[in-house]
Short mmCIF file of C-alpha atoms in Angstrom, two decimals:
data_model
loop_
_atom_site.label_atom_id
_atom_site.label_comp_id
_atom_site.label_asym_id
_atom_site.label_seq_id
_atom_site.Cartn_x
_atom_site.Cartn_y
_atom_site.Cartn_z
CA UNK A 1 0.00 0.00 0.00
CA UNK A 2 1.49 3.36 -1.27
CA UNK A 3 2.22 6.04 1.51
CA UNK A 4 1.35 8.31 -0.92
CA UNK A 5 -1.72 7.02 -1.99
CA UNK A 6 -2.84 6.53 1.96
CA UNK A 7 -1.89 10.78 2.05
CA UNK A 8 -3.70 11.67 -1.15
CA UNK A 9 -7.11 10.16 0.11
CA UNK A 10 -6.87 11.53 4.17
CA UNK A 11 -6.76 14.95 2.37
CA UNK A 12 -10.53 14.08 2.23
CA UNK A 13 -12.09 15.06 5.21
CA UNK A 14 -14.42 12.54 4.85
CA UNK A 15 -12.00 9.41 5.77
CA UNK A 16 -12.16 10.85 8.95
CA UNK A 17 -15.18 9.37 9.75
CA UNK A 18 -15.54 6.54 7.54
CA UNK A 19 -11.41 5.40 7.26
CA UNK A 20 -10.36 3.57 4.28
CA UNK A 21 -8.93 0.20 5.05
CA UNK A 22 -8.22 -0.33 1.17
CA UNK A 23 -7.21 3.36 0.20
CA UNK A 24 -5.74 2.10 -3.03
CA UNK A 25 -9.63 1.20 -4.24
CA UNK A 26 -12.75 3.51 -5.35
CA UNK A 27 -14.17 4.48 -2.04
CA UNK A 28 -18.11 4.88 -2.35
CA UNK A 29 -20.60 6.00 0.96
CA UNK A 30 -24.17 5.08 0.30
CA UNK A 31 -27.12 3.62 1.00
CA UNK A 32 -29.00 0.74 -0.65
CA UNK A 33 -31.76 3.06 -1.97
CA UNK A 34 -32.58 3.09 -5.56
CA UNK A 35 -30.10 6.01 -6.42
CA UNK A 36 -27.56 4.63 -4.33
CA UNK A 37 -27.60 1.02 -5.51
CA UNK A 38 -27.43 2.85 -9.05
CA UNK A 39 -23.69 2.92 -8.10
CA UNK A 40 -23.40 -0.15 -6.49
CA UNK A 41 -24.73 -2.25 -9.01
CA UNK A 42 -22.56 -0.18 -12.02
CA UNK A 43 -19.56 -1.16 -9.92
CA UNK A 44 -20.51 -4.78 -9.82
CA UNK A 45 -21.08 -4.91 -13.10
CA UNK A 46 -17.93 -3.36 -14.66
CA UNK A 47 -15.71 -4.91 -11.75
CA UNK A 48 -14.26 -2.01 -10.75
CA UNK A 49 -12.41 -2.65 -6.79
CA UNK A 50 -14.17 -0.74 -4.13
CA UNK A 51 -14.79 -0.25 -1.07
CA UNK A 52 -18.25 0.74 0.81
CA UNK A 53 -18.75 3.05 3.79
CA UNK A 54 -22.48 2.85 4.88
CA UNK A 55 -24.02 6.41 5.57
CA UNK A 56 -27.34 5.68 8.11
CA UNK A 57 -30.09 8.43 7.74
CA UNK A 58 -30.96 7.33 11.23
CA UNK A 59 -27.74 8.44 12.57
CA UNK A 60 -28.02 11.66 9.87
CA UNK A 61 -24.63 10.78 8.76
CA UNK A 62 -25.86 12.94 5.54
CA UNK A 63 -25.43 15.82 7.69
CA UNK A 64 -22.29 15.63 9.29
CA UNK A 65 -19.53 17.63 8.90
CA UNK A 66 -17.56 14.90 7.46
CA UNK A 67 -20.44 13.70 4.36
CA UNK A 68 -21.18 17.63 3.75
CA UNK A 69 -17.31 17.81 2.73
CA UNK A 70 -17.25 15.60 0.09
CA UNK A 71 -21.73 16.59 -1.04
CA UNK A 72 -22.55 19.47 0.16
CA UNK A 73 -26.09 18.54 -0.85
CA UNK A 74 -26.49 15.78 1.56
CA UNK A 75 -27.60 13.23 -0.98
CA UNK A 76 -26.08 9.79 -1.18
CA UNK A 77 -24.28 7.79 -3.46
CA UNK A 78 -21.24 10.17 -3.37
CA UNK A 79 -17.24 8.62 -4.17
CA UNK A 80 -13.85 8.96 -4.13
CA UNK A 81 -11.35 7.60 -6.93
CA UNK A 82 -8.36 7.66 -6.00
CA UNK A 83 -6.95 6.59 -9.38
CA UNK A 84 -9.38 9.62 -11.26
CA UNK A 85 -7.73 11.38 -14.57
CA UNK A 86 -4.52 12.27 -14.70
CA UNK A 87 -3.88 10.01 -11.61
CA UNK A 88 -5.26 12.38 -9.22
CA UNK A 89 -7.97 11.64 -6.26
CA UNK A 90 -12.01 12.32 -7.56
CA UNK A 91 -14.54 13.07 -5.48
CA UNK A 92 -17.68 12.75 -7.14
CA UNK A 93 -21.49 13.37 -5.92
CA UNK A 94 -24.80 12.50 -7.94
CA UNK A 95 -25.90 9.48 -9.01
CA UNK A 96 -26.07 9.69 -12.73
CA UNK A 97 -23.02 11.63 -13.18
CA UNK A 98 -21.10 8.86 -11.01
CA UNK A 99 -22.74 6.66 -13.45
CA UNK A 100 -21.66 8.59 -16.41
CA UNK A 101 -18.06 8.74 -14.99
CA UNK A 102 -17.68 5.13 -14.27
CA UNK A 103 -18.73 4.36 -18.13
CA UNK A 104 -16.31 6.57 -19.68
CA UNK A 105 -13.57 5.43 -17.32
CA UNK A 106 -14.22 1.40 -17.68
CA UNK A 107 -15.43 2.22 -21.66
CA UNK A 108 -18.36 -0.41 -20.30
CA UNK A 109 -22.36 0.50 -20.85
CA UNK A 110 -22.07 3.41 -22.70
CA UNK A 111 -22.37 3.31 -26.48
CA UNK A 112 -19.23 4.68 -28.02
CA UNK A 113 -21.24 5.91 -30.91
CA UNK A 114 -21.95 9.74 -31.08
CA UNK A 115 -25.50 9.69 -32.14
CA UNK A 116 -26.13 6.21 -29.30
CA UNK A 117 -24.07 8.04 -26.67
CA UNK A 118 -26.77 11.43 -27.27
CA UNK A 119 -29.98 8.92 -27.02
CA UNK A 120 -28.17 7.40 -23.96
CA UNK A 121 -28.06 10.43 -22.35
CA UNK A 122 -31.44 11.93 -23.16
CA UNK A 123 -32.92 8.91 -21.57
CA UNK A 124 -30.39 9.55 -18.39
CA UNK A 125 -32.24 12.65 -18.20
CA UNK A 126 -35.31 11.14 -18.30
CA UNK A 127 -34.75 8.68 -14.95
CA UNK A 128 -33.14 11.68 -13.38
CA UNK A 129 -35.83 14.34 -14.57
CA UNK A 130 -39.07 12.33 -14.50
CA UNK A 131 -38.70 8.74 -13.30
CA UNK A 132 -36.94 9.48 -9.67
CA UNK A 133 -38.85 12.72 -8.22
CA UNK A 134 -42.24 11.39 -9.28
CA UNK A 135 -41.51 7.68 -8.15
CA UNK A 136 -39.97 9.55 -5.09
CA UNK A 137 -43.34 11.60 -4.97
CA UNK A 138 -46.01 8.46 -5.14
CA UNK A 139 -43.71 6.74 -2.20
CA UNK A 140 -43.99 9.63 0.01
CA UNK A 141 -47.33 10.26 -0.09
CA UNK A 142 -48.44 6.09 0.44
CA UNK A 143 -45.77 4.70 2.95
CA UNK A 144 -44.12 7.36 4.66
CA UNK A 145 -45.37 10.66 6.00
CA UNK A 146 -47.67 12.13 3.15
CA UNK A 147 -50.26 8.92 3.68
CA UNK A 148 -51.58 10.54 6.68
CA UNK A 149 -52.58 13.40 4.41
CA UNK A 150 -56.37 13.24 4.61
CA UNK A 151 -56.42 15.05 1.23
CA UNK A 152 -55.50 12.42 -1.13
CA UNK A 153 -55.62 14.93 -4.34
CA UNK A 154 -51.26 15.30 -4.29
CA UNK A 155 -51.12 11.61 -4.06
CA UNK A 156 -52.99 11.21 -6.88
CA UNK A 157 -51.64 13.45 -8.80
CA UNK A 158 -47.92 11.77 -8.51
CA UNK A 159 -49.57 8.58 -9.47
CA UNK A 160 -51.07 9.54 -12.77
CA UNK A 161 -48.03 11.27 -13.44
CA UNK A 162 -45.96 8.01 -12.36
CA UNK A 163 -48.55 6.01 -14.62
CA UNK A 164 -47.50 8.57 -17.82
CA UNK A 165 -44.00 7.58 -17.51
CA UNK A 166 -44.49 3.68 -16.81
CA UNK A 167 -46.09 4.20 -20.45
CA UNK A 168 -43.37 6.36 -22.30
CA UNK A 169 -41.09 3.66 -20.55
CA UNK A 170 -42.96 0.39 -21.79
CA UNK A 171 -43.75 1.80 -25.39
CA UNK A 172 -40.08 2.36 -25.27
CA UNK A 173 -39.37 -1.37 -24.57
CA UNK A 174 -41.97 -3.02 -27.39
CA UNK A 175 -39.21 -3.74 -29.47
CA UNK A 176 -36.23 -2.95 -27.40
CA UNK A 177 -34.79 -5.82 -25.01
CA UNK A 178 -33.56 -2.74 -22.76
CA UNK A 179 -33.91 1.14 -22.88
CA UNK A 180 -31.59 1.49 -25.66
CA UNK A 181 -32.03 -1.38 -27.90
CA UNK A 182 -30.63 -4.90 -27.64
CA UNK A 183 -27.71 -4.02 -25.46
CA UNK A 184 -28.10 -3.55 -21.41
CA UNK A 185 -26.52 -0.26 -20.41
CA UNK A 186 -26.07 2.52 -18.00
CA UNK A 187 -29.82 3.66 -18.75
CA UNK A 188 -31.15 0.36 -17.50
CA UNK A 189 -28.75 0.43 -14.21
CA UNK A 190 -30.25 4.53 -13.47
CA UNK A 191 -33.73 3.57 -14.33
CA UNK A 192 -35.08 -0.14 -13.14
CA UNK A 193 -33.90 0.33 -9.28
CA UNK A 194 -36.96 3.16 -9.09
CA UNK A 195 -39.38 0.46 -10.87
CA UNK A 196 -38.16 -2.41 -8.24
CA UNK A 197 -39.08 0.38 -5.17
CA UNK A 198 -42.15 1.61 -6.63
CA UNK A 199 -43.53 -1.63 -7.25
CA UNK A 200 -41.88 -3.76 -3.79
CA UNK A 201 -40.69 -0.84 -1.08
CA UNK A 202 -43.44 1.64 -1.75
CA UNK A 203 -45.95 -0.78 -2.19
CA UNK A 204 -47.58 0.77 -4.82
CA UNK A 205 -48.11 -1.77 -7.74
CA UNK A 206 -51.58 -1.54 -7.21
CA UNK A 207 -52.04 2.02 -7.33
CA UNK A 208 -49.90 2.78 -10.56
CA UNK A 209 -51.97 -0.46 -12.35
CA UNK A 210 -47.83 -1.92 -12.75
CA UNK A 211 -49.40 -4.94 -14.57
CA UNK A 212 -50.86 -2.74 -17.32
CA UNK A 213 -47.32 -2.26 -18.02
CA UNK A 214 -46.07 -6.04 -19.16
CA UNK A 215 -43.11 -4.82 -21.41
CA UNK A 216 -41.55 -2.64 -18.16
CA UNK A 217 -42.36 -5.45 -16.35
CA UNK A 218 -40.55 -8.15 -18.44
CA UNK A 219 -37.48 -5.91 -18.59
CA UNK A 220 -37.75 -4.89 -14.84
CA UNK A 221 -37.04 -9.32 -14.33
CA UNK A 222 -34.29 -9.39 -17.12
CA UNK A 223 -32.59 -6.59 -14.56
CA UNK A 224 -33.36 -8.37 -11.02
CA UNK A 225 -32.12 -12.10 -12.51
CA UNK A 226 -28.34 -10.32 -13.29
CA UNK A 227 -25.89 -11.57 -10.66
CA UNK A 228 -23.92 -8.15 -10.81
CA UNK A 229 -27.57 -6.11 -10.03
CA UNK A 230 -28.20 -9.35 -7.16
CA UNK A 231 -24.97 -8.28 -5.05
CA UNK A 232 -25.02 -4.71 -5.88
CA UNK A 233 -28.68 -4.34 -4.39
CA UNK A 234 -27.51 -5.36 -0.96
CA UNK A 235 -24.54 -2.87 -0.98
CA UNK A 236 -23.58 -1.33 1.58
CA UNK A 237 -23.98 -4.00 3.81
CA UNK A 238 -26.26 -3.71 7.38
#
């Protein structure tokens, strides 16, 4: 283990609080929630070495001193490469651009193809623009705080809107094994961890009608039977 290397990432002030016993590999602190097993499971998949620090929302790690140095928006997954260009230390926060990163640096997931690597990320934007806040939205309002709402009329309103993207995304997959054609990518590891929690965290398969959606549905199983998406879902570790 390089001295060096050891130095270079205890500049962060994160390590502080979450130490690196393997300073030499990608550190990543998350959260196995569906943005921050977006990272996990891109890791698995390309085999990139890491190492995971677990940051607990009931602790509020988010907020400490130590997680606000390295995201100052208090959002998990957030990383450190300490092998990023030109051989010096990353630190990196939000999901999709980690993703985005981690593609160019491996060359794995993302087409190489001008015109692919454009559609690729207009439906990046679409996960991180549509799919998450309104997913996000319809879970709030039926399992945590908003179901106590007595007015049911925001609820609603993120379901029908959560039911109008299920449908972009299963006209999109008619004829497409994946988002992007016949090849799994990036756009599949940002996008099918939201499906998986609106359907089996936030309990809400019923409400969106999720079997009126059998092509999202058939791609959403593809996704959960990949080994590399298996082990990344559990990641960080309890």
């Amino acid at each position: 283990m390089s001295d060096l290397l050891v130095a270079d990432l205890n500049r962060f002030a994160i390590t502080a609080k979450w130490p690196a016993r393997y300073p030499e590999r990608l550190q990543l602190y998350s959260l196995p929630t569906p943005n921050g097993v977006k990272v996990s499971i891109m890791l698995e998949e390309i085999g990139e070495p890491y190492e995971a620090h677990r940051v607990n929302f009931s602790s509020n790690d988010q907020n400490s001193p130590e997680f606000l140095s390295l995201n100052p928006n208090n959002k998990i997954p957030a990383i450190i490469d300490p092998n990023g260009p030109s051989d010096k230390p990353l630190a990196l926060f939000e999901s999709v651009a980690i993703l985005i990163y981690l593609a160019d640096k491996s060359g794995q997931l993302m087409p190489d193809n001008p015109h692919e690597r454009a559609e690729a990320m207009q439906w990046l934007m679409f996960q991180v623009g549509g799919i998450g806040p309104m997913f996000g939205q319809v879970g709030f309002f039926n399992k945590f705080a908003g179901k106590d709402f007595e007015d049911k009329r925001p609820r609603d309103r993120y379901i029908s809107e959560s039911r109008r993207l299920l449908g972009v995304l299963n006209q999109r997959l008619v004829d497409n094994a994946w988002i992007l054609g016949d090849e799994y990518s990036v756009v599949d590891i940002a996008t099918f961890p939201w499906v998986r929690n609106l359907v089996s965290f936030y309990d809400t398969g019923d409400l969106v009608g999720i079997n009126d959606f059998p092509h999202v549905n058939r791609a959403l199983a593809a996704f959960l039977e990949r080994p590399a998406v298996q082990r990344g879902l559990l990641i960080p570790e309890e």
